[in-house]
């Protein structure tokens, strides 16, 4: 209770699996406003959640780790390699072999990310540390994206599998909700288990239809 989401991360199903460019404005503007108004009412009567004595500890430790990283790898190089890997293997048209190649490749990049080099060790306006932190987040998201796509054995919306060309409503008319389980907190960490839950899709007036390319 108390956690609100608006936009694509909220999975409100306005556009189904086919969210065209800029159409997420409906998710953001409409549900952002509705969520904001509901939050205001919620805050009037909600009690504050208990907080740990040092809630910033894990986040601060992660940035300290990144700021003091002295490896031989460069974030820009890893980021470029990640872009090529995902473009080549997890595009709109995809198959199991390519997606597995992407998963293996992302995990190799995560191993390299553990040895990234940073030049600016300061705490003020440190864009070097920020770029390295963002890269860790990108690596996590890339792995989750590829694993979720491999798991979904059907074609739906912009997820067009060459090895599973039909839509499978019996098994996959749901949202894939992913979470990372780790023994220690941090971005871009190797070896974290990805857990999936399925969230039902709310269908009111418009039923799912076949997408033809």
PDB file of C-alpha atoms in Angstrom:
ATOM      1  CA  UNK A   1       0.000   0.000   0.000  1.00  0.00           C
ATOM      2  CA  UNK A   2       1.198   3.482  -0.857  1.00  0.00           C
ATOM      3  CA  UNK A   3       3.177   2.613  -4.002  1.00  0.00           C
ATOM      4  CA  UNK A   4       1.702   4.219  -7.121  1.00  0.00           C
ATOM      5  CA  UNK A   5       2.743   3.763 -10.748  1.00  0.00           C
ATOM      6  CA  UNK A   6       1.775   5.592 -13.939  1.00  0.00           C
ATOM      7  CA  UNK A   7       2.888   5.056 -17.510  1.00  0.00           C
ATOM      8  CA  UNK A   8       3.959   1.832 -19.187  1.00  0.00           C
ATOM      9  CA  UNK A   9       5.271   0.314 -15.939  1.00  0.00           C
ATOM     10  CA  UNK A  10       1.716   0.317 -14.541  1.00  0.00           C
ATOM     11  CA  UNK A  11       0.428  -2.230 -17.119  1.00  0.00           C
ATOM     12  CA  UNK A  12      -3.025  -0.645 -17.442  1.00  0.00           C
ATOM     13  CA  UNK A  13      -3.517  -2.310 -20.858  1.00  0.00           C
ATOM     14  CA  UNK A  14      -4.789   0.773 -22.683  1.00  0.00           C
ATOM     15  CA  UNK A  15      -3.008  -0.246 -25.882  1.00  0.00           C
ATOM     16  CA  UNK A  16      -2.552  -3.949 -25.275  1.00  0.00           C
ATOM     17  CA  UNK A  17       0.691  -5.371 -26.616  1.00  0.00           C
ATOM     18  CA  UNK A  18       0.881  -2.855 -29.478  1.00  0.00           C
ATOM     19  CA  UNK A  19       1.952   0.467 -27.963  1.00  0.00           C
ATOM     20  CA  UNK A  20       2.893   2.665 -30.928  1.00  0.00           C
ATOM     21  CA  UNK A  21       5.319   5.547 -30.653  1.00  0.00           C
ATOM     22  CA  UNK A  22       4.073   8.469 -28.457  1.00  0.00           C
ATOM     23  CA  UNK A  23       0.827   6.644 -27.632  1.00  0.00           C
ATOM     24  CA  UNK A  24       1.995   6.150 -24.065  1.00  0.00           C
ATOM     25  CA  UNK A  25       0.860   9.743 -23.501  1.00  0.00           C
ATOM     26  CA  UNK A  26      -2.537   8.303 -22.562  1.00  0.00           C
ATOM     27  CA  UNK A  27      -0.902   6.138 -19.892  1.00  0.00           C
ATOM     28  CA  UNK A  28       1.166   9.032 -18.579  1.00  0.00           C
ATOM     29  CA  UNK A  29      -1.218  11.996 -18.760  1.00  0.00           C
ATOM     30  CA  UNK A  30      -4.532  10.331 -17.902  1.00  0.00           C
ATOM     31  CA  UNK A  31      -3.375   7.864 -15.292  1.00  0.00           C
ATOM     32  CA  UNK A  32      -0.696  10.181 -13.962  1.00  0.00           C
ATOM     33  CA  UNK A  33      -3.425  12.695 -13.105  1.00  0.00           C
ATOM     34  CA  UNK A  34      -5.810  10.063 -11.757  1.00  0.00           C
ATOM     35  CA  UNK A  35      -3.013   8.536  -9.695  1.00  0.00           C
ATOM     36  CA  UNK A  36      -1.949  11.929  -8.366  1.00  0.00           C
ATOM     37  CA  UNK A  37      -5.471  12.795  -7.241  1.00  0.00           C
ATOM     38  CA  UNK A  38      -5.863   9.422  -5.549  1.00  0.00           C
ATOM     39  CA  UNK A  39      -2.478   9.801  -3.844  1.00  0.00           C
ATOM     40  CA  UNK A  40      -3.560  13.133  -2.383  1.00  0.00           C
ATOM     41  CA  UNK A  41      -6.617  11.490  -0.831  1.00  0.00           C
ATOM     42  CA  UNK A  42      -4.608   8.480   0.334  1.00  0.00           C
ATOM     43  CA  UNK A  43      -2.075  10.684   2.132  1.00  0.00           C
ATOM     44  CA  UNK A  44      -4.802  12.375   4.150  1.00  0.00           C
ATOM     45  CA  UNK A  45      -5.611   9.198   6.042  1.00  0.00           C
ATOM     46  CA  UNK A  46      -2.582   6.898   5.590  1.00  0.00           C
ATOM     47  CA  UNK A  47      -0.072   6.341   8.363  1.00  0.00           C
ATOM     48  CA  UNK A  48       3.647   6.611   7.627  1.00  0.00           C
ATOM     49  CA  UNK A  49       5.305   3.287   6.907  1.00  0.00           C
ATOM     50  CA  UNK A  50       8.080   2.256   9.309  1.00  0.00           C
ATOM     51  CA  UNK A  51      11.548   3.006   7.948  1.00  0.00           C
ATOM     52  CA  UNK A  52      14.873   1.407   8.827  1.00  0.00           C
ATOM     53  CA  UNK A  53      17.362   3.469  10.814  1.00  0.00           C
ATOM     54  CA  UNK A  54      19.598   3.941   7.746  1.00  0.00           C
ATOM     55  CA  UNK A  55      17.387   3.688   4.609  1.00  0.00           C
ATOM     56  CA  UNK A  56      20.077   5.231   2.390  1.00  0.00           C
ATOM     57  CA  UNK A  57      22.779   2.726   3.378  1.00  0.00           C
ATOM     58  CA  UNK A  58      22.523   0.321   0.415  1.00  0.00           C
ATOM     59  CA  UNK A  59      22.179   3.076  -2.201  1.00  0.00           C
ATOM     60  CA  UNK A  60      25.109   5.063  -0.801  1.00  0.00           C
ATOM     61  CA  UNK A  61      27.265   1.936  -0.653  1.00  0.00           C
ATOM     62  CA  UNK A  62      26.467   1.157  -4.288  1.00  0.00           C
ATOM     63  CA  UNK A  63      27.489   4.635  -5.460  1.00  0.00           C
ATOM     64  CA  UNK A  64      30.651   4.444  -3.370  1.00  0.00           C
ATOM     65  CA  UNK A  65      31.477   1.127  -5.032  1.00  0.00           C
ATOM     66  CA  UNK A  66      30.983   2.649  -8.476  1.00  0.00           C
ATOM     67  CA  UNK A  67      32.922   5.847  -7.672  1.00  0.00           C
ATOM     68  CA  UNK A  68      35.918   3.832  -6.486  1.00  0.00           C
ATOM     69  CA  UNK A  69      35.930   1.252  -9.267  1.00  0.00           C
ATOM     70  CA  UNK A  70      39.442   0.849 -10.710  1.00  0.00           C
ATOM     71  CA  UNK A  71      38.989  -1.849 -13.344  1.00  0.00           C
ATOM     72  CA  UNK A  72      40.145  -1.869 -16.953  1.00  0.00           C
ATOM     73  CA  UNK A  73      36.735  -1.814 -18.696  1.00  0.00           C
ATOM     74  CA  UNK A  74      35.047   1.330 -20.023  1.00  0.00           C
ATOM     75  CA  UNK A  75      31.322   1.907 -19.591  1.00  0.00           C
ATOM     76  CA  UNK A  76      30.948   3.428 -23.069  1.00  0.00           C
ATOM     77  CA  UNK A  77      32.402   0.315 -24.699  1.00  0.00           C
ATOM     78  CA  UNK A  78      30.176  -2.054 -22.707  1.00  0.00           C
ATOM     79  CA  UNK A  79      27.133   0.100 -23.466  1.00  0.00           C
ATOM     80  CA  UNK A  80      27.889   0.025 -27.201  1.00  0.00           C
ATOM     81  CA  UNK A  81      28.342  -3.755 -27.089  1.00  0.00           C
ATOM     82  CA  UNK A  82      25.015  -4.068 -25.246  1.00  0.00           C
ATOM     83  CA  UNK A  83      23.203  -1.988 -27.865  1.00  0.00           C
ATOM     84  CA  UNK A  84      24.535  -4.131 -30.702  1.00  0.00           C
ATOM     85  CA  UNK A  85      23.758  -7.365 -28.850  1.00  0.00           C
ATOM     86  CA  UNK A  86      20.127  -6.438 -28.204  1.00  0.00           C
ATOM     87  CA  UNK A  87      19.529  -4.951 -31.662  1.00  0.00           C
ATOM     88  CA  UNK A  88      20.880  -8.052 -33.369  1.00  0.00           C
ATOM     89  CA  UNK A  89      19.152 -10.652 -31.205  1.00  0.00           C
ATOM     90  CA  UNK A  90      16.062  -9.198 -29.492  1.00  0.00           C
ATOM     91  CA  UNK A  91      14.434  -7.128 -32.212  1.00  0.00           C
ATOM     92  CA  UNK A  92      10.749  -7.227 -33.157  1.00  0.00           C
ATOM     93  CA  UNK A  93      11.297 -10.477 -35.068  1.00  0.00           C
ATOM     94  CA  UNK A  94      12.971 -12.913 -32.706  1.00  0.00           C
ATOM     95  CA  UNK A  95      13.573 -16.588 -32.031  1.00  0.00           C
ATOM     96  CA  UNK A  96      14.805 -18.793 -29.193  1.00  0.00           C
ATOM     97  CA  UNK A  97      18.363 -19.225 -30.473  1.00  0.00           C
ATOM     98  CA  UNK A  98      18.979 -15.493 -30.892  1.00  0.00           C
ATOM     99  CA  UNK A  99      17.388 -14.583 -27.571  1.00  0.00           C
ATOM    100  CA  UNK A 100      19.472 -17.178 -25.741  1.00  0.00           C
ATOM    101  CA  UNK A 101      22.526 -15.684 -27.428  1.00  0.00           C
ATOM    102  CA  UNK A 102      21.473 -12.284 -26.076  1.00  0.00           C
ATOM    103  CA  UNK A 103      20.980 -13.662 -22.549  1.00  0.00           C
ATOM    104  CA  UNK A 104      24.411 -15.288 -22.555  1.00  0.00           C
ATOM    105  CA  UNK A 105      25.927 -12.117 -24.001  1.00  0.00           C
ATOM    106  CA  UNK A 106      24.342  -9.832 -21.402  1.00  0.00           C
ATOM    107  CA  UNK A 107      25.672 -12.028 -18.614  1.00  0.00           C
ATOM    108  CA  UNK A 108      29.152 -11.804 -20.114  1.00  0.00           C
ATOM    109  CA  UNK A 109      28.792  -8.012 -20.222  1.00  0.00           C
ATOM    110  CA  UNK A 110      27.731  -8.040 -16.569  1.00  0.00           C
ATOM    111  CA  UNK A 111      30.931  -9.866 -15.709  1.00  0.00           C
ATOM    112  CA  UNK A 112      32.874  -7.148 -17.547  1.00  0.00           C
ATOM    113  CA  UNK A 113      30.831  -4.422 -15.830  1.00  0.00           C
ATOM    114  CA  UNK A 114      32.177  -5.636 -12.483  1.00  0.00           C
ATOM    115  CA  UNK A 115      35.605  -4.404 -13.659  1.00  0.00           C
ATOM    116  CA  UNK A 116      34.599  -1.038 -15.096  1.00  0.00           C
ATOM    117  CA  UNK A 117      36.930   1.957 -14.681  1.00  0.00           C
ATOM    118  CA  UNK A 118      35.849   5.388 -13.462  1.00  0.00           C
ATOM    119  CA  UNK A 119      37.901   8.587 -13.614  1.00  0.00           C
ATOM    120  CA  UNK A 120      35.877  10.967 -11.437  1.00  0.00           C
ATOM    121  CA  UNK A 121      35.702   9.869  -7.795  1.00  0.00           C
ATOM    122  CA  UNK A 122      34.024  13.046  -6.560  1.00  0.00           C
ATOM    123  CA  UNK A 123      30.548  13.320  -5.062  1.00  0.00           C
ATOM    124  CA  UNK A 124      29.472  16.587  -6.714  1.00  0.00           C
ATOM    125  CA  UNK A 125      27.886  16.474 -10.200  1.00  0.00           C
ATOM    126  CA  UNK A 126      29.637  13.188 -10.949  1.00  0.00           C
ATOM    127  CA  UNK A 127      28.284  12.332 -14.403  1.00  0.00           C
ATOM    128  CA  UNK A 128      30.932   9.627 -14.766  1.00  0.00           C
ATOM    129  CA  UNK A 129      29.486   7.724 -11.796  1.00  0.00           C
ATOM    130  CA  UNK A 130      25.943   8.367 -13.012  1.00  0.00           C
ATOM    131  CA  UNK A 131      26.679   6.909 -16.456  1.00  0.00           C
ATOM    132  CA  UNK A 132      28.214   3.837 -14.853  1.00  0.00           C
ATOM    133  CA  UNK A 133      25.189   3.413 -12.571  1.00  0.00           C
ATOM    134  CA  UNK A 134      22.807   3.773 -15.532  1.00  0.00           C
ATOM    135  CA  UNK A 135      24.767   1.130 -17.431  1.00  0.00           C
ATOM    136  CA  UNK A 136      24.226  -1.316 -14.575  1.00  0.00           C
ATOM    137  CA  UNK A 137      20.486  -0.627 -14.752  1.00  0.00           C
ATOM    138  CA  UNK A 138      20.509  -1.128 -18.533  1.00  0.00           C
ATOM    139  CA  UNK A 139      22.244  -4.481 -18.145  1.00  0.00           C
ATOM    140  CA  UNK A 140      19.611  -5.616 -15.646  1.00  0.00           C
ATOM    141  CA  UNK A 141      16.759  -4.472 -17.896  1.00  0.00           C
ATOM    142  CA  UNK A 142      18.302  -6.078 -20.978  1.00  0.00           C
ATOM    143  CA  UNK A 143      18.606  -9.421 -19.203  1.00  0.00           C
ATOM    144  CA  UNK A 144      15.021  -9.286 -17.914  1.00  0.00           C
ATOM    145  CA  UNK A 145      13.729  -8.277 -21.364  1.00  0.00           C
ATOM    146  CA  UNK A 146      15.480 -11.144 -23.129  1.00  0.00           C
ATOM    147  CA  UNK A 147      14.551 -13.758 -20.519  1.00  0.00           C
ATOM    148  CA  UNK A 148      10.899 -12.623 -20.492  1.00  0.00           C
ATOM    149  CA  UNK A 149      10.747 -12.726 -24.296  1.00  0.00           C
ATOM    150  CA  UNK A 150      12.263 -16.211 -24.409  1.00  0.00           C
ATOM    151  CA  UNK A 151       9.787 -17.364 -21.760  1.00  0.00           C
ATOM    152  CA  UNK A 152       6.764 -16.101 -23.742  1.00  0.00           C
ATOM    153  CA  UNK A 153       6.249 -18.857 -26.332  1.00  0.00           C
ATOM    154  CA  UNK A 154       3.882 -16.992 -28.636  1.00  0.00           C
ATOM    155  CA  UNK A 155       3.663 -13.911 -30.866  1.00  0.00           C
ATOM    156  CA  UNK A 156       1.744 -10.907 -29.529  1.00  0.00           C
ATOM    157  CA  UNK A 157       1.857  -7.263 -30.578  1.00  0.00           C
ATOM    158  CA  UNK A 158       5.446  -6.195 -31.204  1.00  0.00           C
ATOM    159  CA  UNK A 159       6.733  -9.527 -29.832  1.00  0.00           C
ATOM    160  CA  UNK A 160       6.887 -11.504 -33.101  1.00  0.00           C
ATOM    161  CA  UNK A 161       8.521 -14.901 -32.637  1.00  0.00           C
ATOM    162  CA  UNK A 162       9.586 -16.712 -35.764  1.00  0.00           C
ATOM    163  CA  UNK A 163       9.377 -20.044 -33.912  1.00  0.00           C
ATOM    164  CA  UNK A 164       5.956 -19.360 -32.294  1.00  0.00           C
ATOM    165  CA  UNK A 165       3.994 -17.325 -34.823  1.00  0.00           C
ATOM    166  CA  UNK A 166       0.497 -17.700 -33.325  1.00  0.00           C
ATOM    167  CA  UNK A 167      -0.969 -15.868 -30.348  1.00  0.00           C
ATOM    168  CA  UNK A 168      -1.671 -18.152 -27.386  1.00  0.00           C
ATOM    169  CA  UNK A 169      -4.383 -16.616 -25.205  1.00  0.00           C
ATOM    170  CA  UNK A 170      -4.797 -19.807 -23.177  1.00  0.00           C
ATOM    171  CA  UNK A 171      -1.305 -19.458 -21.697  1.00  0.00           C
ATOM    172  CA  UNK A 172      -0.138 -15.899 -22.349  1.00  0.00           C
ATOM    173  CA  UNK A 173      -3.044 -13.458 -22.088  1.00  0.00           C
ATOM    174  CA  UNK A 174      -1.299 -11.846 -19.129  1.00  0.00           C
ATOM    175  CA  UNK A 175       1.401  -9.378 -18.146  1.00  0.00           C
ATOM    176  CA  UNK A 176       4.831 -10.775 -17.275  1.00  0.00           C
ATOM    177  CA  UNK A 177       5.838  -9.269 -13.924  1.00  0.00           C
ATOM    178  CA  UNK A 178       9.569  -9.719 -13.327  1.00  0.00           C
ATOM    179  CA  UNK A 179      11.644  -9.191 -10.213  1.00  0.00           C
ATOM    180  CA  UNK A 180      15.320  -9.713  -9.433  1.00  0.00           C
ATOM    181  CA  UNK A 181      16.327 -11.683  -6.358  1.00  0.00           C
ATOM    182  CA  UNK A 182      19.836 -11.022  -5.096  1.00  0.00           C
ATOM    183  CA  UNK A 183      21.908 -11.875  -2.092  1.00  0.00           C
ATOM    184  CA  UNK A 184      23.439  -8.392  -2.128  1.00  0.00           C
ATOM    185  CA  UNK A 185      22.046  -5.093  -3.398  1.00  0.00           C
ATOM    186  CA  UNK A 186      23.479  -3.509  -6.528  1.00  0.00           C
ATOM    187  CA  UNK A 187      22.925  -2.869 -10.228  1.00  0.00           C
ATOM    188  CA  UNK A 188      24.447  -5.012 -12.951  1.00  0.00           C
ATOM    189  CA  UNK A 189      25.144  -7.839 -10.504  1.00  0.00           C
ATOM    190  CA  UNK A 190      25.760 -11.256 -12.046  1.00  0.00           C
ATOM    191  CA  UNK A 191      23.970 -14.391 -10.938  1.00  0.00           C
ATOM    192  CA  UNK A 192      20.725 -12.839  -9.702  1.00  0.00           C
ATOM    193  CA  UNK A 193      17.660 -15.040 -10.127  1.00  0.00           C
ATOM    194  CA  UNK A 194      14.849 -13.546 -12.230  1.00  0.00           C
ATOM    195  CA  UNK A 195      11.412 -14.386 -10.858  1.00  0.00           C
ATOM    196  CA  UNK A 196       8.203 -14.076 -12.857  1.00  0.00           C
ATOM    197  CA  UNK A 197       4.570 -13.668 -11.890  1.00  0.00           C
ATOM    198  CA  UNK A 198       1.648 -13.315 -14.275  1.00  0.00           C
ATOM    199  CA  UNK A 199      -0.781 -10.414 -13.896  1.00  0.00           C
ATOM    200  CA  UNK A 200      -4.216 -10.839 -15.561  1.00  0.00           C
ATOM    201  CA  UNK A 201      -5.120  -8.514 -18.427  1.00  0.00           C
ATOM    202  CA  UNK A 202      -8.262  -6.434 -17.916  1.00  0.00           C
ATOM    203  CA  UNK A 203     -10.453  -6.637 -21.031  1.00  0.00           C
ATOM    204  CA  UNK A 204     -13.637  -4.575 -21.234  1.00  0.00           C
ATOM    205  CA  UNK A 205     -14.966  -3.480 -24.634  1.00  0.00           C
ATOM    206  CA  UNK A 206     -12.306  -4.476 -27.157  1.00  0.00           C
ATOM    207  CA  UNK A 207     -11.262  -8.113 -27.507  1.00  0.00           C
ATOM    208  CA  UNK A 208      -7.723  -9.099 -28.648  1.00  0.00           C
ATOM    209  CA  UNK A 209      -7.348  -9.446 -32.406  1.00  0.00           C
ATOM    210  CA  UNK A 210      -4.697 -10.891 -34.674  1.00  0.00           C
ATOM    211  CA  UNK A 211      -1.933  -8.505 -35.696  1.00  0.00           C
ATOM    212  CA  UNK A 212      -0.943  -8.812 -39.346  1.00  0.00           C
ATOM    213  CA  UNK A 213       2.364  -7.478 -40.672  1.00  0.00           C
TER     214      UNK A 213
END
